[in-house]
Amino acid sequence: MPLASVAVDEIRAARQLRLIAEVVAMASECGIQVWLRGGWAMDFFLGEITRDHRDIDWFAWTDDASVLGAKLAQRGYQPMPGLPPDQQLDVLKDDEDLSFNLLRTDTSGRVVVGGGPWAGSPWPEHMLETHMGRIGDLQCPIINPRAQIEIKQMMPVWVPGSPRRAKDLEDITRLQAALHEN
């Protein structure tokens, strides 16, 4: 399947990369673990910007949510309405949306949804294996690319009414091709 060639808004991409760098630095300073997920995680795995991104998606631990929220607020991030706050922290800075989907582990050590209506539902196995992605000089922890594929494939099944999007199918194709090359 040929992938669409899309012009990238370079100004917006630069702004989003600056915010990603800011979050990574802040999390490191505070001892908070964060993992990039979604389209930006794919691009950091591939080492290049493949398309425009409407937001920046992260995973973080539920136990870190209050400190994370406070540190983001100190740096000018504004809270936004979104999913239940025990499930996801949504913020805005420089007209960019960032979401931190909250995780916890269950009694058997599996990584699960931290809160909200799907609290306790398991995420893909090995999702948080150590993976560092890179675009240029910027390194960022990302979720396991295989888990990224599973999430993009299964989201319409896990969340009925969630559409299958063309960009997700293209992302899956890109990730599968890159994984087969390695």
mmCIF file of C-alpha atoms in Angstrom:
data_model
loop_
_atom_site.group_PDB
_atom_site.id
_atom_site.type_symbol
_atom_site.label_atom_id
_atom_site.label_comp_id
_atom_site.label_asym_id
_atom_site.label_seq_id
_atom_site.Cartn_x
_atom_site.Cartn_y
_atom_site.Cartn_z
ATOM 1 C CA MET A 1 0.000 0.000 0.000
ATOM 2 C CA PRO A 2 1.612 3.301 -1.003
ATOM 3 C CA LEU A 3 1.820 5.836 1.779
ATOM 4 C CA ALA A 4 0.430 9.311 1.307
ATOM 5 C CA SER A 5 2.993 12.035 0.878
ATOM 6 C CA VAL A 6 1.942 14.923 3.091
ATOM 7 C CA ALA A 7 3.521 18.328 3.490
ATOM 8 C CA VAL A 8 4.511 18.881 7.109
ATOM 9 C CA ASP A 9 3.884 22.176 8.883
ATOM 10 C CA GLU A 10 7.514 22.716 9.890
ATOM 11 C CA ILE A 11 6.749 25.572 12.288
ATOM 12 C CA ARG A 12 4.221 23.486 14.198
ATOM 13 C CA ALA A 13 6.509 20.428 14.151
ATOM 14 C CA ALA A 14 9.356 22.522 15.602
ATOM 15 C CA ARG A 15 7.040 23.845 18.334
ATOM 16 C CA GLN A 16 5.873 20.310 19.176
ATOM 17 C CA LEU A 17 9.458 19.012 19.243
ATOM 18 C CA ARG A 18 10.372 21.849 21.633
ATOM 19 C CA LEU A 19 7.512 20.813 23.933
ATOM 20 C CA ILE A 20 8.560 17.154 23.745
ATOM 21 C CA ALA A 21 12.096 18.157 24.743
ATOM 22 C CA GLU A 22 10.703 20.269 27.586
ATOM 23 C CA VAL A 23 8.600 17.395 28.944
ATOM 24 C CA VAL A 24 11.490 14.922 28.692
ATOM 25 C CA ALA A 25 13.833 17.305 30.550
ATOM 26 C CA MET A 26 11.225 18.128 33.213
ATOM 27 C CA ALA A 27 10.373 14.454 33.765
ATOM 28 C CA SER A 28 14.057 13.594 34.094
ATOM 29 C CA GLU A 29 14.610 16.420 36.603
ATOM 30 C CA CYS A 30 11.655 15.183 38.704
ATOM 31 C CA GLY A 31 12.394 11.467 38.422
ATOM 32 C CA ILE A 32 9.095 10.882 36.603
ATOM 33 C CA GLN A 33 8.862 8.281 33.859
ATOM 34 C CA VAL A 34 7.064 9.273 30.666
ATOM 35 C CA TRP A 35 6.797 7.472 27.337
ATOM 36 C CA LEU A 36 5.825 9.060 24.055
ATOM 37 C CA ARG A 37 2.972 7.223 22.333
ATOM 38 C CA GLY A 38 0.910 7.721 19.197
ATOM 39 C CA GLY A 39 2.154 9.359 16.023
ATOM 40 C CA TRP A 40 5.118 11.097 17.615
ATOM 41 C CA ALA A 41 6.322 7.795 19.120
ATOM 42 C CA MET A 42 6.249 6.319 15.628
ATOM 43 C CA ASP A 43 8.237 9.233 14.216
ATOM 44 C CA PHE A 44 10.822 9.001 17.005
ATOM 45 C CA PHE A 45 11.161 5.272 16.282
ATOM 46 C CA LEU A 46 11.584 5.943 12.545
ATOM 47 C CA GLY A 47 13.930 8.873 13.183
ATOM 48 C CA GLU A 48 12.017 11.346 11.023
ATOM 49 C CA ILE A 49 8.832 13.370 10.911
ATOM 50 C CA THR A 50 6.406 11.538 8.636
ATOM 51 C CA ARG A 51 3.281 13.697 8.977
ATOM 52 C CA ASP A 52 1.613 16.508 10.890
ATOM 53 C CA HIS A 53 0.512 15.700 14.417
ATOM 54 C CA ARG A 54 -2.568 17.253 15.990
ATOM 55 C CA ASP A 55 -1.349 16.543 19.532
ATOM 56 C CA ILE A 56 1.400 14.965 21.624
ATOM 57 C CA ASP A 57 0.448 11.759 23.417
ATOM 58 C CA TRP A 58 2.261 10.335 26.441
ATOM 59 C CA PHE A 59 1.980 7.613 29.048
ATOM 60 C CA ALA A 60 2.863 8.289 32.695
ATOM 61 C CA TRP A 61 2.269 6.523 36.000
ATOM 62 C CA THR A 62 -0.883 7.355 37.976
ATOM 63 C CA ASP A 63 1.221 7.785 41.118
ATOM 64 C CA ASP A 64 3.145 10.604 39.397
ATOM 65 C CA ALA A 65 0.065 12.470 38.126
ATOM 66 C CA SER A 66 -0.130 15.120 40.859
ATOM 67 C CA VAL A 67 3.577 15.981 40.680
ATOM 68 C CA LEU A 68 3.490 15.887 36.881
ATOM 69 C CA GLY A 69 0.456 18.187 36.790
ATOM 70 C CA ALA A 70 2.057 20.649 39.209
ATOM 71 C CA LYS A 71 5.364 20.727 37.319
ATOM 72 C CA LEU A 72 3.576 21.239 34.006
ATOM 73 C CA ALA A 73 1.549 24.097 35.525
ATOM 74 C CA GLN A 74 4.777 25.722 36.785
ATOM 75 C CA ARG A 75 6.030 25.698 33.189
ATOM 76 C CA GLY A 76 2.916 27.351 31.778
ATOM 77 C CA TYR A 77 0.855 24.332 30.724
ATOM 78 C CA GLN A 78 -2.873 24.946 31.187
ATOM 79 C CA PRO A 79 -5.204 22.132 32.264
ATOM 80 C CA MET A 80 -7.808 21.171 29.665
ATOM 81 C CA PRO A 81 -11.024 19.198 29.932
ATOM 82 C CA GLY A 82 -10.811 15.707 28.526
ATOM 83 C CA LEU A 83 -11.004 12.148 29.766
ATOM 84 C CA PRO A 84 -11.567 11.558 33.498
ATOM 85 C CA PRO A 85 -8.614 13.059 35.421
ATOM 86 C CA ASP A 86 -7.789 9.698 37.002
ATOM 87 C CA GLN A 87 -7.410 8.290 33.469
ATOM 88 C CA GLN A 88 -5.649 11.101 31.616
ATOM 89 C CA LEU A 89 -4.050 14.481 32.262
ATOM 90 C CA ASP A 90 -4.778 16.893 29.377
ATOM 91 C CA VAL A 91 -2.870 20.162 29.058
ATOM 92 C CA LEU A 92 -2.315 22.963 26.552
ATOM 93 C CA LYS A 93 0.741 25.122 25.880
ATOM 94 C CA ASP A 94 1.551 27.291 22.874
ATOM 95 C CA ASP A 95 -1.700 26.139 21.216
ATOM 96 C CA GLU A 96 -0.574 22.508 21.404
ATOM 97 C CA ASP A 97 -2.503 19.733 23.141
ATOM 98 C CA LEU A 98 -0.604 17.224 25.250
ATOM 99 C CA SER A 99 -2.220 14.237 26.932
ATOM 100 C CA PHE A 100 -0.720 11.986 29.569
ATOM 101 C CA ASN A 101 -2.626 8.706 29.707
ATOM 102 C CA LEU A 102 -2.178 7.341 33.215
ATOM 103 C CA LEU A 103 -0.971 3.824 33.946
ATOM 104 C CA ARG A 104 -0.667 1.578 36.951
ATOM 105 C CA THR A 105 0.176 -2.074 37.488
ATOM 106 C CA ASP A 106 -2.293 -4.681 38.684
ATOM 107 C CA THR A 107 -1.654 -7.316 41.344
ATOM 108 C CA SER A 108 0.055 -9.589 38.791
ATOM 109 C CA GLY A 109 2.369 -6.788 37.592
ATOM 110 C CA ARG A 110 0.656 -6.099 34.252
ATOM 111 C CA VAL A 111 0.496 -2.511 33.030
ATOM 112 C CA VAL A 112 -3.158 -1.457 33.015
ATOM 113 C CA VAL A 113 -5.325 1.609 32.447
ATOM 114 C CA GLY A 114 -4.942 3.760 35.547
ATOM 115 C CA GLY A 115 -8.482 5.080 35.912
ATOM 116 C CA GLY A 116 -11.737 6.009 34.263
ATOM 117 C CA PRO A 117 -14.258 3.577 32.811
ATOM 118 C CA TRP A 118 -11.560 1.162 31.577
ATOM 119 C CA ALA A 119 -9.540 1.156 34.818
ATOM 120 C CA GLY A 120 -7.673 -2.113 35.193
ATOM 121 C CA SER A 121 -7.866 -3.041 31.505
ATOM 122 C CA PRO A 122 -4.481 -4.376 30.384
ATOM 123 C CA TRP A 123 -2.291 -2.597 27.871
ATOM 124 C CA PRO A 124 -0.183 -4.667 25.447
ATOM 125 C CA GLU A 125 2.474 -6.854 27.026
ATOM 126 C CA HIS A 126 5.991 -5.360 26.899
ATOM 127 C CA MET A 127 4.556 -1.925 26.011
ATOM 128 C CA LEU A 128 7.018 -0.149 28.296
ATOM 129 C CA GLU A 129 10.135 -2.078 27.331
ATOM 130 C CA THR A 130 13.052 0.288 27.171
ATOM 131 C CA HIS A 131 12.983 1.990 23.794
ATOM 132 C CA MET A 132 14.602 5.322 23.063
ATOM 133 C CA GLY A 133 13.577 7.105 19.931
ATOM 134 C CA ARG A 134 15.408 9.922 18.243
ATOM 135 C CA ILE A 135 14.745 12.739 15.833
ATOM 136 C CA GLY A 136 17.938 14.653 15.148
ATOM 137 C CA ASP A 137 19.656 15.255 18.486
ATOM 138 C CA LEU A 138 16.487 14.839 20.540
ATOM 139 C CA GLN A 139 16.089 11.483 22.300
ATOM 140 C CA CYS A 140 12.858 10.448 23.941
ATOM 141 C CA PRO A 141 11.515 7.326 25.663
ATOM 142 C CA ILE A 142 8.851 5.731 23.461
ATOM 143 C CA ILE A 143 6.556 2.773 23.838
ATOM 144 C CA ASN A 144 7.506 -0.490 22.188
ATOM 145 C CA PRO A 145 6.780 -0.146 18.436
ATOM 146 C CA ARG A 146 5.061 -3.546 18.387
ATOM 147 C CA ALA A 147 2.736 -2.369 21.158
ATOM 148 C CA GLN A 148 2.122 0.800 19.170
ATOM 149 C CA ILE A 149 0.942 -1.329 16.240
ATOM 150 C CA GLU A 150 -1.324 -3.378 18.509
ATOM 151 C CA ILE A 151 -2.853 -0.253 20.048
ATOM 152 C CA LYS A 152 -3.542 1.295 16.634
ATOM 153 C CA GLN A 153 -5.045 -1.964 15.363
ATOM 154 C CA MET A 154 -7.154 -2.690 18.429
ATOM 155 C CA MET A 155 -8.428 0.742 19.521
ATOM 156 C CA PRO A 156 -11.627 0.455 17.416
ATOM 157 C CA VAL A 157 -12.238 -2.939 19.040
ATOM 158 C CA TRP A 158 -11.363 -1.879 22.597
ATOM 159 C CA VAL A 159 -13.357 1.355 22.341
ATOM 160 C CA PRO A 160 -16.472 0.701 20.268
ATOM 161 C CA GLY A 161 -17.285 3.698 18.105
ATOM 162 C CA SER A 162 -13.623 4.656 17.791
ATOM 163 C CA PRO A 163 -13.055 4.944 14.039
ATOM 164 C CA ARG A 164 -10.391 3.240 11.960
ATOM 165 C CA ARG A 165 -8.438 6.196 10.662
ATOM 166 C CA ALA A 166 -6.399 6.313 7.464
ATOM 167 C CA LYS A 167 -3.437 7.803 9.340
ATOM 168 C CA ASP A 168 -3.446 4.842 11.748
ATOM 169 C CA LEU A 169 -3.345 2.367 8.863
ATOM 170 C CA GLU A 170 -0.437 4.305 7.316
ATOM 171 C CA ASP A 171 1.352 4.414 10.681
ATOM 172 C CA ILE A 172 0.933 0.636 11.061
ATOM 173 C CA THR A 173 2.353 0.096 7.572
ATOM 174 C CA ARG A 174 5.364 2.329 8.318
ATOM 175 C CA LEU A 175 6.079 0.647 11.648
ATOM 176 C CA GLN A 176 5.738 -2.878 10.243
ATOM 177 C CA ALA A 177 8.078 -2.031 7.359
ATOM 178 C CA ALA A 178 10.676 -0.565 9.737
ATOM 179 C CA LEU A 179 10.457 -3.552 12.089
ATOM 180 C CA HIS A 180 10.985 -5.953 9.170
ATOM 181 C CA GLU A 181 14.128 -4.025 8.159
ATOM 182 C CA ASN A 182 15.645 -4.425 11.650
#
